[in-house]
mmCIF file of N, CA and C in Angstrom:
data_model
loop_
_atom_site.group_PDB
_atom_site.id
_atom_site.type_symbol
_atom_site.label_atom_id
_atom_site.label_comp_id
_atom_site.label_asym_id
_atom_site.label_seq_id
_atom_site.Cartn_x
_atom_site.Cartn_y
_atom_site.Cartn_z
ATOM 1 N N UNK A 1 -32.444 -86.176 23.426
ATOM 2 C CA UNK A 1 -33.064 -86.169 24.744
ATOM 3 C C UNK A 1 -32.757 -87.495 25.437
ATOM 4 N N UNK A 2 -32.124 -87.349 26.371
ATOM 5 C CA UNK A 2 -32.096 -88.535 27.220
ATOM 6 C C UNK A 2 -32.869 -88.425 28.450
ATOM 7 N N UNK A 3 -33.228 -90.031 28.978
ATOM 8 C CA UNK A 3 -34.221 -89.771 29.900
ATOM 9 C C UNK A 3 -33.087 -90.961 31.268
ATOM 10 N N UNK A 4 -33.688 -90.740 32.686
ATOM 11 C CA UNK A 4 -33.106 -90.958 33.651
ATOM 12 C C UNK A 4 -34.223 -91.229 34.319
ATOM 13 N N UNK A 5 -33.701 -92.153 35.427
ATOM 14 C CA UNK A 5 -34.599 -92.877 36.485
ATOM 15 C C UNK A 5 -34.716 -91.776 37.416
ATOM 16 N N UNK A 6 -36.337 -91.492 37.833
ATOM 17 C CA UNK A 6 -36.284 -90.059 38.796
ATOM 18 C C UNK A 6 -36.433 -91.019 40.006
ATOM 19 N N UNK A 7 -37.790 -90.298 40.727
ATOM 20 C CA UNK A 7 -37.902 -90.771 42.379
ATOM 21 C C UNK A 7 -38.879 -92.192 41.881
ATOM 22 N N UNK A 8 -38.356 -93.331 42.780
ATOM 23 C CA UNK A 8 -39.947 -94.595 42.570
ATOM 24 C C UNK A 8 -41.295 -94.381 43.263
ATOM 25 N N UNK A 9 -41.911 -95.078 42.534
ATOM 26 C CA UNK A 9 -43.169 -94.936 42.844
ATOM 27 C C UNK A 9 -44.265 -95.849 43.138
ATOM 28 N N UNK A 10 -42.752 -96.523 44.133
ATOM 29 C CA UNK A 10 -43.058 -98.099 44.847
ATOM 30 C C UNK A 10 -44.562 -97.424 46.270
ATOM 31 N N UNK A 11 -44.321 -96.528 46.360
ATOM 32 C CA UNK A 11 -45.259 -95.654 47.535
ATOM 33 C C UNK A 11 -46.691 -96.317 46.972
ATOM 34 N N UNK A 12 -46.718 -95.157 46.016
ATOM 35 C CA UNK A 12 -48.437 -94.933 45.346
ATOM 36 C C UNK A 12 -48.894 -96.806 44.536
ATOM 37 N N UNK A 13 -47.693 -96.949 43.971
ATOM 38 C CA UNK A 13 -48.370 -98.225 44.135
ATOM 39 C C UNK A 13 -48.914 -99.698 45.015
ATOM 40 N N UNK A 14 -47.979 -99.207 45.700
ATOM 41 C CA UNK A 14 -48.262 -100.450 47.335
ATOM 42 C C UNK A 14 -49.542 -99.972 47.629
ATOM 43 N N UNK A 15 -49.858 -98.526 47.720
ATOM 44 C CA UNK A 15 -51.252 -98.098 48.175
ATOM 45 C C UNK A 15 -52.231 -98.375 47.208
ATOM 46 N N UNK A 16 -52.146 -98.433 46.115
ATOM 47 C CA UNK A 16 -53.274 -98.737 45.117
ATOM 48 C C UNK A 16 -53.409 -99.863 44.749
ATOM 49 N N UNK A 17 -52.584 -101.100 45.376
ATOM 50 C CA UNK A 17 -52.333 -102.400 45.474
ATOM 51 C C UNK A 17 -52.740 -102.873 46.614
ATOM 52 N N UNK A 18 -52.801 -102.227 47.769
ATOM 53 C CA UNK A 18 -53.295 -102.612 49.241
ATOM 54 C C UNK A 18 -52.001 -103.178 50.104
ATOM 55 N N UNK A 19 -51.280 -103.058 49.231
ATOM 56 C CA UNK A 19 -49.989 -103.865 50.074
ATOM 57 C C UNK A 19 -49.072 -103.088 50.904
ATOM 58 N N UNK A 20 -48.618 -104.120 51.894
ATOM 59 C CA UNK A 20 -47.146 -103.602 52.586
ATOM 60 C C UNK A 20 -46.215 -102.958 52.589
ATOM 61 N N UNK A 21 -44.974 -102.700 52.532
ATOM 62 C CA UNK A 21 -43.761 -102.890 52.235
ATOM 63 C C UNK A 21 -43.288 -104.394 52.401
ATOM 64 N N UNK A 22 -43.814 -104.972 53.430
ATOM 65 C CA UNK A 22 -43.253 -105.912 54.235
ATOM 66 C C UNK A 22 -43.923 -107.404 53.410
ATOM 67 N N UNK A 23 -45.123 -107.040 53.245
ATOM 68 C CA UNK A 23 -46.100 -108.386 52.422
ATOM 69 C C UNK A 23 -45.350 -108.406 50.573
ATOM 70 N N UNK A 24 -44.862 -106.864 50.569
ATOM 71 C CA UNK A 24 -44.737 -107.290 49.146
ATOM 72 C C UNK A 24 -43.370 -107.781 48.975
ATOM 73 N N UNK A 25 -42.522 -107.289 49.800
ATOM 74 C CA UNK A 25 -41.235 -107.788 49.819
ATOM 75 C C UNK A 25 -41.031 -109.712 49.734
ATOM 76 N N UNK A 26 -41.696 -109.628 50.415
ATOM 77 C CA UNK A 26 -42.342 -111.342 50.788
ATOM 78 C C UNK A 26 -42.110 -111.884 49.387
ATOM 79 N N UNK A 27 -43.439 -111.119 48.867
ATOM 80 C CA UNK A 27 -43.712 -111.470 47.530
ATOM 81 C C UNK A 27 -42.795 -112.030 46.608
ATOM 82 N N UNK A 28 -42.011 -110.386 46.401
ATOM 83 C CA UNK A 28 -40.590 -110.156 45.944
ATOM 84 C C UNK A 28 -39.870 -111.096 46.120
ATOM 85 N N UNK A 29 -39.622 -111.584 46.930
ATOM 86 C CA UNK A 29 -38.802 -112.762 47.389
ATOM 87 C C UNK A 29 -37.498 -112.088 48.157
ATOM 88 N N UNK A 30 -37.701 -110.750 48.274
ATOM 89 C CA UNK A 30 -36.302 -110.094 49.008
ATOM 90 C C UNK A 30 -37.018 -109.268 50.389
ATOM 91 N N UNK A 31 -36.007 -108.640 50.878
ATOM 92 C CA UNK A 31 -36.079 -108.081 52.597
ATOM 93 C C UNK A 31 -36.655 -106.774 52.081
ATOM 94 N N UNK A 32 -37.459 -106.372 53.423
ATOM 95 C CA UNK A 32 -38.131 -105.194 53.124
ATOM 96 C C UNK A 32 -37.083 -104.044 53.090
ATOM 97 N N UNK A 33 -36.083 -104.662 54.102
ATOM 98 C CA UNK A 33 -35.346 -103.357 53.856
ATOM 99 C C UNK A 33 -34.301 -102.778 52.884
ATOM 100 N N UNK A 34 -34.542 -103.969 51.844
ATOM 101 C CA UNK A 34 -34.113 -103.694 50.282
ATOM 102 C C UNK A 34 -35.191 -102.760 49.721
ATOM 103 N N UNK A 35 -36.357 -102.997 49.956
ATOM 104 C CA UNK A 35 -37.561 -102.592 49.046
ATOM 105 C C UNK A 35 -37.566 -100.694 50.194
ATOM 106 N N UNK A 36 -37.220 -100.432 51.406
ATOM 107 C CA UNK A 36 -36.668 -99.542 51.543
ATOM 108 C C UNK A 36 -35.782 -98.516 51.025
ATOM 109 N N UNK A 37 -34.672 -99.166 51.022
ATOM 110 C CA UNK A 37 -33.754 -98.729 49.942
ATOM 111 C C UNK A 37 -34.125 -98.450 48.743
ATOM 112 N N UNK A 38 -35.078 -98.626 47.949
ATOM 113 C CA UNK A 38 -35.369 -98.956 46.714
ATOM 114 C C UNK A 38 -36.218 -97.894 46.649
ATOM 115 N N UNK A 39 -37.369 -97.530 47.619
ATOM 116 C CA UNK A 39 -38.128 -95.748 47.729
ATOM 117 C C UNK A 39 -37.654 -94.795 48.018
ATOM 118 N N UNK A 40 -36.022 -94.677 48.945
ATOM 119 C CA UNK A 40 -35.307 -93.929 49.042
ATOM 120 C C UNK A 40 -34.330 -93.616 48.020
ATOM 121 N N UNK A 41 -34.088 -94.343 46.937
ATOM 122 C CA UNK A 41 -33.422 -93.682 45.532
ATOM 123 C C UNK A 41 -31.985 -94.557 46.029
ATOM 124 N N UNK A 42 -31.238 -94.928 47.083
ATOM 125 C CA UNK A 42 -30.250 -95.721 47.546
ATOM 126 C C UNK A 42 -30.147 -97.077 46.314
ATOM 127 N N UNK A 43 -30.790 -97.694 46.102
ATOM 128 C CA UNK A 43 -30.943 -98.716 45.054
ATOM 129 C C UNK A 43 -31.842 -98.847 44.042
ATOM 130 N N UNK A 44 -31.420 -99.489 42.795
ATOM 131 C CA UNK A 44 -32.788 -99.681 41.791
ATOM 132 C C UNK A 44 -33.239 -100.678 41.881
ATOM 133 N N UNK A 45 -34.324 -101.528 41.242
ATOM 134 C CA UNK A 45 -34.456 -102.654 41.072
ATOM 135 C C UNK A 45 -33.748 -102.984 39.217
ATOM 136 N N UNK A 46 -32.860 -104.434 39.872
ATOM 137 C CA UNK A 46 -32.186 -104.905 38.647
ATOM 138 C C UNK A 46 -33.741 -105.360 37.392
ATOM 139 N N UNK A 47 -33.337 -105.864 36.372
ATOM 140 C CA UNK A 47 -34.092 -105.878 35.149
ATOM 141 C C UNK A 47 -35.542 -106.967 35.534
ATOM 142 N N UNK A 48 -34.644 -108.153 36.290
ATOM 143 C CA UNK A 48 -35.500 -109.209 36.620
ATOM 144 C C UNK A 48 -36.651 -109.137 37.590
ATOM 145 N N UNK A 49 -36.012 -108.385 38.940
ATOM 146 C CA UNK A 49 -36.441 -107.779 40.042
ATOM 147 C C UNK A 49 -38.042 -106.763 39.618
ATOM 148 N N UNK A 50 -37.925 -105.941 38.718
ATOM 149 C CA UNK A 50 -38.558 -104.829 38.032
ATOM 150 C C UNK A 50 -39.658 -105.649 37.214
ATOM 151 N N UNK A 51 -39.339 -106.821 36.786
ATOM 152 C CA UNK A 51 -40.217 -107.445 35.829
ATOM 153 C C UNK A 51 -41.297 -107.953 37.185
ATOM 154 N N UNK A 52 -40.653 -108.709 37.844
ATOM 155 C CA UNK A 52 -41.749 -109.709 39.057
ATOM 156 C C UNK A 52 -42.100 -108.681 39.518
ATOM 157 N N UNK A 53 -41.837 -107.649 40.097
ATOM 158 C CA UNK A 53 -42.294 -106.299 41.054
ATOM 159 C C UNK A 53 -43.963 -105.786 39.813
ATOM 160 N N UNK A 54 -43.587 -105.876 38.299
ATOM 161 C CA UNK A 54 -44.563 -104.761 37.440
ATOM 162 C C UNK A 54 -45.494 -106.094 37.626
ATOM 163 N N UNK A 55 -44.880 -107.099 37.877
ATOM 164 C CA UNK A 55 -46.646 -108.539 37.612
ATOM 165 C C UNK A 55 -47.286 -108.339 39.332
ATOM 166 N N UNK A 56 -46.544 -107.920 39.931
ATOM 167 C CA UNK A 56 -47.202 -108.350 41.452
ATOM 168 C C UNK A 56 -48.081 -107.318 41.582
ATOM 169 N N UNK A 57 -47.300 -106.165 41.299
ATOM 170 C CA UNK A 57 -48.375 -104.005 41.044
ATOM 171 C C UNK A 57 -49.095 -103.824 40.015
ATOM 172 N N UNK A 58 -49.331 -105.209 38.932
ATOM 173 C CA UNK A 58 -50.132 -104.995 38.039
ATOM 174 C C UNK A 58 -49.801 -103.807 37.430
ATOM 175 N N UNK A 59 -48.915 -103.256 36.528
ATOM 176 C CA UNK A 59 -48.247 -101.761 35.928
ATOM 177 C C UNK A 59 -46.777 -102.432 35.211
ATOM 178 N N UNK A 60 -47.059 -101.464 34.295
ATOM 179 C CA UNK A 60 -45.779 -101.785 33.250
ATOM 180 C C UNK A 60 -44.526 -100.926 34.047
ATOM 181 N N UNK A 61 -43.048 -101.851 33.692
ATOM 182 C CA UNK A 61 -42.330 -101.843 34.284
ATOM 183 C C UNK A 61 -41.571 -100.150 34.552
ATOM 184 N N UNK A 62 -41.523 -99.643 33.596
ATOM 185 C CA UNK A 62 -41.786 -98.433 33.276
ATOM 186 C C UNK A 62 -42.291 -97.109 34.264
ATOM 187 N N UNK A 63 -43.510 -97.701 35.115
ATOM 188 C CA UNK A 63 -44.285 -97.337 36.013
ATOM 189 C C UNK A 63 -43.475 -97.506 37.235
ATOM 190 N N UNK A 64 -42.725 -97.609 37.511
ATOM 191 C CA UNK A 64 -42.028 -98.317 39.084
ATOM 192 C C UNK A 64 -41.167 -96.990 39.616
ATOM 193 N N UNK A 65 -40.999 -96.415 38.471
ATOM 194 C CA UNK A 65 -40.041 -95.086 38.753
ATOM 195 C C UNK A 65 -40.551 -93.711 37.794
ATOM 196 N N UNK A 66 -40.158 -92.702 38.165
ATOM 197 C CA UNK A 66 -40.466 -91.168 37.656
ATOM 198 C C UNK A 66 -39.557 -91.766 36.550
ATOM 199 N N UNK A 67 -39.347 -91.074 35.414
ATOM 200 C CA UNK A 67 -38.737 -90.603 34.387
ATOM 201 C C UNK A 67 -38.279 -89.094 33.995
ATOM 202 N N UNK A 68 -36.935 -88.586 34.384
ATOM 203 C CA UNK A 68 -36.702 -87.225 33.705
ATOM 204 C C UNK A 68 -35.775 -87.226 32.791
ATOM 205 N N UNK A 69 -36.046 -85.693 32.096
ATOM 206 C CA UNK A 69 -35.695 -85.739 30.786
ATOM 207 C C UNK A 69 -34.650 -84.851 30.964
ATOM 208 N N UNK A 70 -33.368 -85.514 30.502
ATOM 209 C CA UNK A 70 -32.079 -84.508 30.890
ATOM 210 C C UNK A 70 -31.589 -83.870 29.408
#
């Protein structure tokens, strides 16, 4: 069984975080309209990116994206 990065779930967590797109990007230290790209499936977040993103959303890194099972 292999598993694959599905849709992110940068949405539900900005909302259960209270945040932006725009405040968290900040955060992030990158442009919102990366973190755009990044809910539209257009880009992932690299390893490092994914680590600071799971400390800022409080959620293991894991959590940032769907998982399917191909």
């Amino acid at each position: 069984m292999a598993l694959r990065l599905g849709r992110s779930r940068l949405p539900e967590l900005l909302r259960r975080n209270k945040l932006s797109q725009s405040s968290f990007a900040e955060r992030l230290g990158t442009s919102e309209a990366f973190i755009s790209q990044i809910i539209s499936g257009k880009k992932h977040f690299s390893y490092i990116m994914a680590l600071k993103a799971s400390l800022i959303l409080n959620c293991h890194m894991e959590e940032l994206y769907e998982w399917v099972n191909e």
